[in-house]
Amino acid sequence: MPSRFIFSLRFSSKVMVKLAKLSLAMVLFMSLFRLNLFFLSAFAKVEQATLLEIVQSFVAGIRFDLLILGFLLLPIYFLLMIQAVSEKWPNWSFVLYKIYFAIIWFIICVMSFVDFFTYAHHGRRMRFAEYSSWTPDLTWEQMHALQTNQVIFFTISTVILFSLGYMMIRGMQFGQWKDEYSPQKGSYWEMALRIVVPLLLIVLAARGTVEPHHLALEHSQVSNISALNEMALNAVWCFDK
């Protein structure tokens, strides 16, 4: 194994940390989508819920959001490992990562926007059947059935959250892998940690739990109020349900 492999591996860890921070920022933004959903729509539907149930719904929501980002980071991890082993870090690969996350964030924002109006009317997230039969006219009709201030506020907040995510993606700088040079050679223990730990964390996020079974619909059941349980989910997770 070439001695400079450790420098390439260290750089892959650096890139992974940057992408992980970006993913956590997206989870925060997805929680803000849920917060907007709560105040603009869910609040009136869950008046009988206790504060503890509401908090549990938001905590469960974070788990479902992390699950989505865990799945999205998984292919990135393997690509980074391939680059680390091959010691190839062309500039176009960083552009590709940015495009990947930009597309993902755009899809999340669009699905969250469309899903909001279905939730506002029915108290539940859209499922695959609703997405299959969805048309722009349907959302337009649902928008007109709501109060104007609800539509305006959620639309503006969606644009703001998308813009914040896009600016973070565009502003990411990864540097050069040869900048990781150090007079100290890496040990096999360091190599193992840099390879295994990120994979374990990503798999844990993608599973959403340390239990034998991965995160499922029952983990959103924090209350007897259906609308509160639905709020814990997110539009992307519900897409194939």
Short mmCIF file of C-alpha atoms in Angstrom, two decimals:
data_model
loop_
_atom_site.label_atom_id
_atom_site.label_comp_id
_atom_site.label_asym_id
_atom_site.label_seq_id
_atom_site.Cartn_x
_atom_site.Cartn_y
_atom_site.Cartn_z
CA MET A 1 0.00 0.00 0.00
CA PRO A 2 1.55 3.35 -0.97
CA SER A 3 2.63 5.43 2.01
CA ARG A 4 0.73 8.42 0.70
CA PHE A 5 -2.56 6.48 0.93
CA ILE A 6 -3.05 7.78 4.48
CA PHE A 7 -3.00 11.36 3.18
CA SER A 8 -5.64 10.52 0.63
CA LEU A 9 -7.69 8.74 3.30
CA ARG A 10 -7.40 11.70 5.66
CA PHE A 11 -8.62 13.96 2.90
CA SER A 12 -11.62 11.67 2.29
CA SER A 13 -12.46 12.04 5.99
CA LYS A 14 -12.21 15.80 5.63
CA VAL A 15 -14.59 15.77 2.67
CA MET A 16 -16.97 13.42 4.47
CA VAL A 17 -17.07 15.70 7.52
CA LYS A 18 -17.96 18.68 5.32
CA LEU A 19 -20.74 16.73 3.61
CA ALA A 20 -21.96 15.40 6.96
CA LYS A 21 -22.20 18.96 8.31
CA LEU A 22 -24.14 19.93 5.20
CA SER A 23 -26.48 16.98 5.76
CA LEU A 24 -27.04 17.99 9.39
CA ALA A 25 -27.88 21.51 8.21
CA MET A 26 -30.44 19.99 5.85
CA VAL A 27 -31.92 18.04 8.78
CA LEU A 28 -32.23 21.34 10.65
CA PHE A 29 -33.96 22.94 7.67
CA MET A 30 -36.30 19.95 7.39
CA SER A 31 -37.18 20.45 11.06
CA LEU A 32 -37.97 24.07 10.24
CA PHE A 33 -40.30 22.82 7.49
CA ARG A 34 -42.00 20.71 10.16
CA LEU A 35 -42.15 23.68 12.52
CA ASN A 36 -43.87 25.76 9.83
CA LEU A 37 -46.26 22.88 9.24
CA PHE A 38 -47.05 22.78 12.94
CA PHE A 39 -47.83 26.48 13.38
CA LEU A 40 -49.58 26.97 10.04
CA SER A 41 -51.68 23.81 9.99
CA ALA A 42 -51.09 21.09 12.57
CA PHE A 43 -51.58 23.36 15.59
CA ALA A 44 -55.32 23.57 14.98
CA LYS A 45 -55.53 19.79 14.49
CA VAL A 46 -53.64 18.75 17.63
CA GLU A 47 -55.09 21.09 20.24
CA GLN A 48 -55.73 18.14 22.57
CA ALA A 49 -52.09 16.98 22.42
CA THR A 50 -49.81 17.48 25.40
CA LEU A 51 -46.53 19.36 25.17
CA LEU A 52 -44.64 16.10 25.69
CA GLU A 53 -46.41 14.49 22.72
CA ILE A 54 -45.60 17.48 20.52
CA VAL A 55 -41.93 17.33 21.53
CA GLN A 56 -41.87 13.58 20.90
CA SER A 57 -43.31 14.16 17.43
CA PHE A 58 -40.52 16.60 16.58
CA VAL A 59 -37.86 14.24 17.98
CA ALA A 60 -39.29 11.37 15.93
CA GLY A 61 -39.29 13.71 12.93
CA ILE A 62 -35.56 14.30 13.31
CA ARG A 63 -35.02 10.54 13.23
CA PHE A 64 -36.98 10.23 9.98
CA ASP A 65 -35.07 13.16 8.49
CA LEU A 66 -31.72 11.63 9.47
CA LEU A 67 -32.83 8.38 7.84
CA ILE A 68 -33.30 10.16 4.50
CA LEU A 69 -29.90 11.85 4.68
CA GLY A 70 -28.25 8.59 5.79
CA PHE A 71 -29.46 6.83 2.66
CA LEU A 72 -28.31 9.74 0.52
CA LEU A 73 -24.83 9.75 2.09
CA LEU A 74 -24.30 6.01 1.61
CA PRO A 75 -23.30 6.14 -2.11
CA ILE A 76 -21.15 9.21 -1.37
CA TYR A 77 -19.23 7.23 1.24
CA PHE A 78 -18.33 4.47 -1.22
CA LEU A 79 -17.34 6.98 -3.89
CA LEU A 80 -15.05 8.72 -1.40
CA MET A 81 -13.48 5.40 -0.42
CA ILE A 82 -12.82 4.63 -4.10
CA GLN A 83 -11.18 8.01 -4.51
CA ALA A 84 -9.15 7.53 -1.32
CA VAL A 85 -7.82 4.16 -2.50
CA SER A 86 -7.13 5.34 -6.06
CA GLU A 87 -5.70 8.65 -4.78
CA LYS A 88 -7.61 10.48 -7.49
CA TRP A 89 -9.30 13.75 -6.52
CA PRO A 90 -10.22 15.62 -9.73
CA ASN A 91 -12.03 18.95 -9.31
CA TRP A 92 -15.01 17.67 -11.29
CA SER A 93 -15.75 15.14 -8.55
CA PHE A 94 -16.37 17.96 -6.07
CA VAL A 95 -18.65 19.65 -8.58
CA LEU A 96 -20.51 16.35 -8.92
CA TYR A 97 -21.03 16.15 -5.15
CA LYS A 98 -22.39 19.68 -5.11
CA ILE A 99 -24.78 18.95 -7.98
CA TYR A 100 -25.90 15.77 -6.20
CA PHE A 101 -26.78 17.61 -3.00
CA ALA A 102 -28.32 20.55 -4.84
CA ILE A 103 -30.69 18.22 -6.71
CA ILE A 104 -31.53 16.37 -3.50
CA TRP A 105 -32.27 19.59 -1.63
CA PHE A 106 -34.41 20.89 -4.49
CA ILE A 107 -36.46 17.67 -4.50
CA ILE A 108 -36.88 17.77 -0.70
CA CYS A 109 -38.08 21.37 -0.84
CA VAL A 110 -40.52 20.77 -3.71
CA MET A 111 -41.98 17.64 -2.10
CA SER A 112 -42.29 19.37 1.27
CA PHE A 113 -44.07 22.29 -0.40
CA VAL A 114 -46.60 20.11 -2.25
CA ASP A 115 -47.09 17.86 0.77
CA PHE A 116 -47.94 20.82 3.02
CA PHE A 117 -51.21 21.54 1.23
CA THR A 118 -52.35 17.93 1.36
CA TYR A 119 -51.58 17.81 5.08
CA ALA A 120 -53.40 21.12 5.63
CA HIS A 121 -56.57 19.65 4.10
CA HIS A 122 -56.46 16.02 5.25
CA GLY A 123 -54.19 15.98 8.31
CA ARG A 124 -51.94 13.37 6.74
CA ARG A 125 -48.83 13.20 4.57
CA MET A 126 -49.02 12.32 0.91
CA ARG A 127 -48.35 8.70 0.01
CA PHE A 128 -47.36 7.09 -3.27
CA ALA A 129 -50.97 6.92 -4.44
CA GLU A 130 -51.38 10.67 -3.99
CA TYR A 131 -48.09 11.40 -5.73
CA SER A 132 -49.08 9.13 -8.63
CA SER A 133 -52.29 11.06 -9.23
CA TRP A 134 -50.89 14.49 -8.38
CA THR A 135 -51.27 17.43 -10.76
CA PRO A 136 -50.31 21.10 -10.37
CA ASP A 137 -54.00 21.96 -10.58
CA LEU A 138 -54.69 19.90 -7.45
CA THR A 139 -52.16 21.86 -5.40
CA TRP A 140 -53.46 25.10 -6.89
CA GLU A 141 -56.99 24.22 -5.74
CA GLN A 142 -55.73 23.29 -2.28
CA MET A 143 -53.85 26.58 -2.04
CA HIS A 144 -56.98 28.56 -2.87
CA ALA A 145 -58.91 26.70 -0.18
CA LEU A 146 -56.50 27.93 2.53
CA GLN A 147 -56.11 31.36 4.02
CA THR A 148 -53.90 33.61 1.93
CA ASN A 149 -51.49 34.31 4.78
CA GLN A 150 -50.87 30.56 5.25
CA VAL A 151 -50.00 30.12 1.58
CA ILE A 152 -47.80 33.21 1.42
CA PHE A 153 -45.89 32.43 4.62
CA PHE A 154 -45.18 28.79 3.71
CA THR A 155 -44.20 29.71 0.15
CA ILE A 156 -41.79 32.40 1.33
CA SER A 157 -40.30 30.12 4.01
CA THR A 158 -39.81 27.37 1.41
CA VAL A 159 -37.95 29.75 -0.89
CA ILE A 160 -35.80 30.97 2.00
CA LEU A 161 -34.93 27.45 3.19
CA PHE A 162 -34.11 26.31 -0.34
CA SER A 163 -31.93 29.39 -0.87
CA LEU A 164 -30.06 28.82 2.41
CA GLY A 165 -29.38 25.19 1.49
CA TYR A 166 -28.29 26.12 -2.02
CA MET A 167 -25.91 28.82 -0.75
CA MET A 168 -24.34 26.37 1.69
CA ILE A 169 -23.84 23.82 -1.09
CA ARG A 170 -22.43 26.37 -3.52
CA GLY A 171 -20.07 27.83 -0.92
CA MET A 172 -18.46 24.54 0.06
CA GLN A 173 -14.69 24.40 -0.41
CA PHE A 174 -12.84 21.08 -0.19
CA GLY A 175 -9.20 22.06 -0.73
CA GLN A 176 -6.50 19.74 -2.09
CA TRP A 177 -5.80 16.25 -0.82
CA LYS A 178 -2.03 16.76 -0.79
CA ASP A 179 -2.52 19.48 1.83
CA GLU A 180 -3.09 16.63 4.29
CA TYR A 181 0.62 15.75 4.23
CA SER A 182 2.12 15.04 7.64
CA PRO A 183 5.55 13.78 8.70
CA GLN A 184 3.78 11.14 10.82
CA LYS A 185 2.67 8.09 8.91
CA GLY A 186 -0.78 6.79 9.65
CA SER A 187 -1.22 3.62 11.68
CA TYR A 188 -3.51 0.76 10.72
CA TRP A 189 -5.66 1.76 13.69
CA GLU A 190 -6.15 5.25 12.24
CA MET A 191 -6.95 3.79 8.83
CA ALA A 192 -9.52 1.42 10.33
CA LEU A 193 -11.20 4.25 12.23
CA ARG A 194 -11.38 6.51 9.18
CA ILE A 195 -12.90 3.72 7.09
CA VAL A 196 -15.24 2.04 9.58
CA VAL A 197 -16.56 4.86 11.80
CA PRO A 198 -18.11 6.96 8.98
CA LEU A 199 -19.79 3.86 7.55
CA LEU A 200 -21.21 2.86 10.94
CA LEU A 201 -22.60 6.36 11.53
CA ILE A 202 -24.17 6.53 8.07
CA VAL A 203 -25.73 3.06 8.43
CA LEU A 204 -27.05 4.02 11.87
CA ALA A 205 -28.62 7.17 10.43
CA ALA A 206 -30.10 5.20 7.50
CA ARG A 207 -31.60 2.65 9.89
CA GLY A 208 -32.85 5.38 12.22
CA THR A 209 -32.51 3.14 15.26
CA VAL A 210 -30.24 0.67 17.06
CA GLU A 211 -33.12 -1.77 17.37
CA PRO A 212 -33.19 -4.99 15.27
CA HIS A 213 -35.76 -3.49 12.91
CA HIS A 214 -35.16 -0.24 11.05
CA LEU A 215 -37.23 2.89 11.55
CA ALA A 216 -40.82 2.31 10.50
CA LEU A 217 -44.26 3.90 10.68
CA GLU A 218 -44.84 2.71 14.24
CA HIS A 219 -41.95 4.88 15.43
CA SER A 220 -44.02 7.94 14.51
CA GLN A 221 -46.91 6.83 16.73
CA VAL A 222 -46.34 9.16 19.66
CA SER A 223 -49.98 10.05 20.29
CA ASN A 224 -53.57 8.97 19.76
CA ILE A 225 -53.92 12.02 17.49
CA SER A 226 -53.32 10.92 13.90
CA ALA A 227 -52.36 14.39 12.63
CA LEU A 228 -49.56 14.63 15.22
CA ASN A 229 -48.19 11.22 14.25
CA GLU A 230 -48.27 12.20 10.58
CA MET A 231 -46.37 15.40 11.36
CA ALA A 232 -43.41 13.32 12.56
CA LEU A 233 -42.98 11.87 9.07
CA ASN A 234 -41.56 13.70 6.06
CA ALA A 235 -42.58 13.92 2.42
CA VAL A 236 -39.60 11.97 1.07
CA TRP A 237 -40.00 9.03 3.46
CA CYS A 238 -43.73 8.79 2.62
CA PHE A 239 -43.15 8.83 -1.13
CA ASP A 240 -42.91 5.06 -1.57
CA LYS A 241 -45.44 4.16 1.16
#
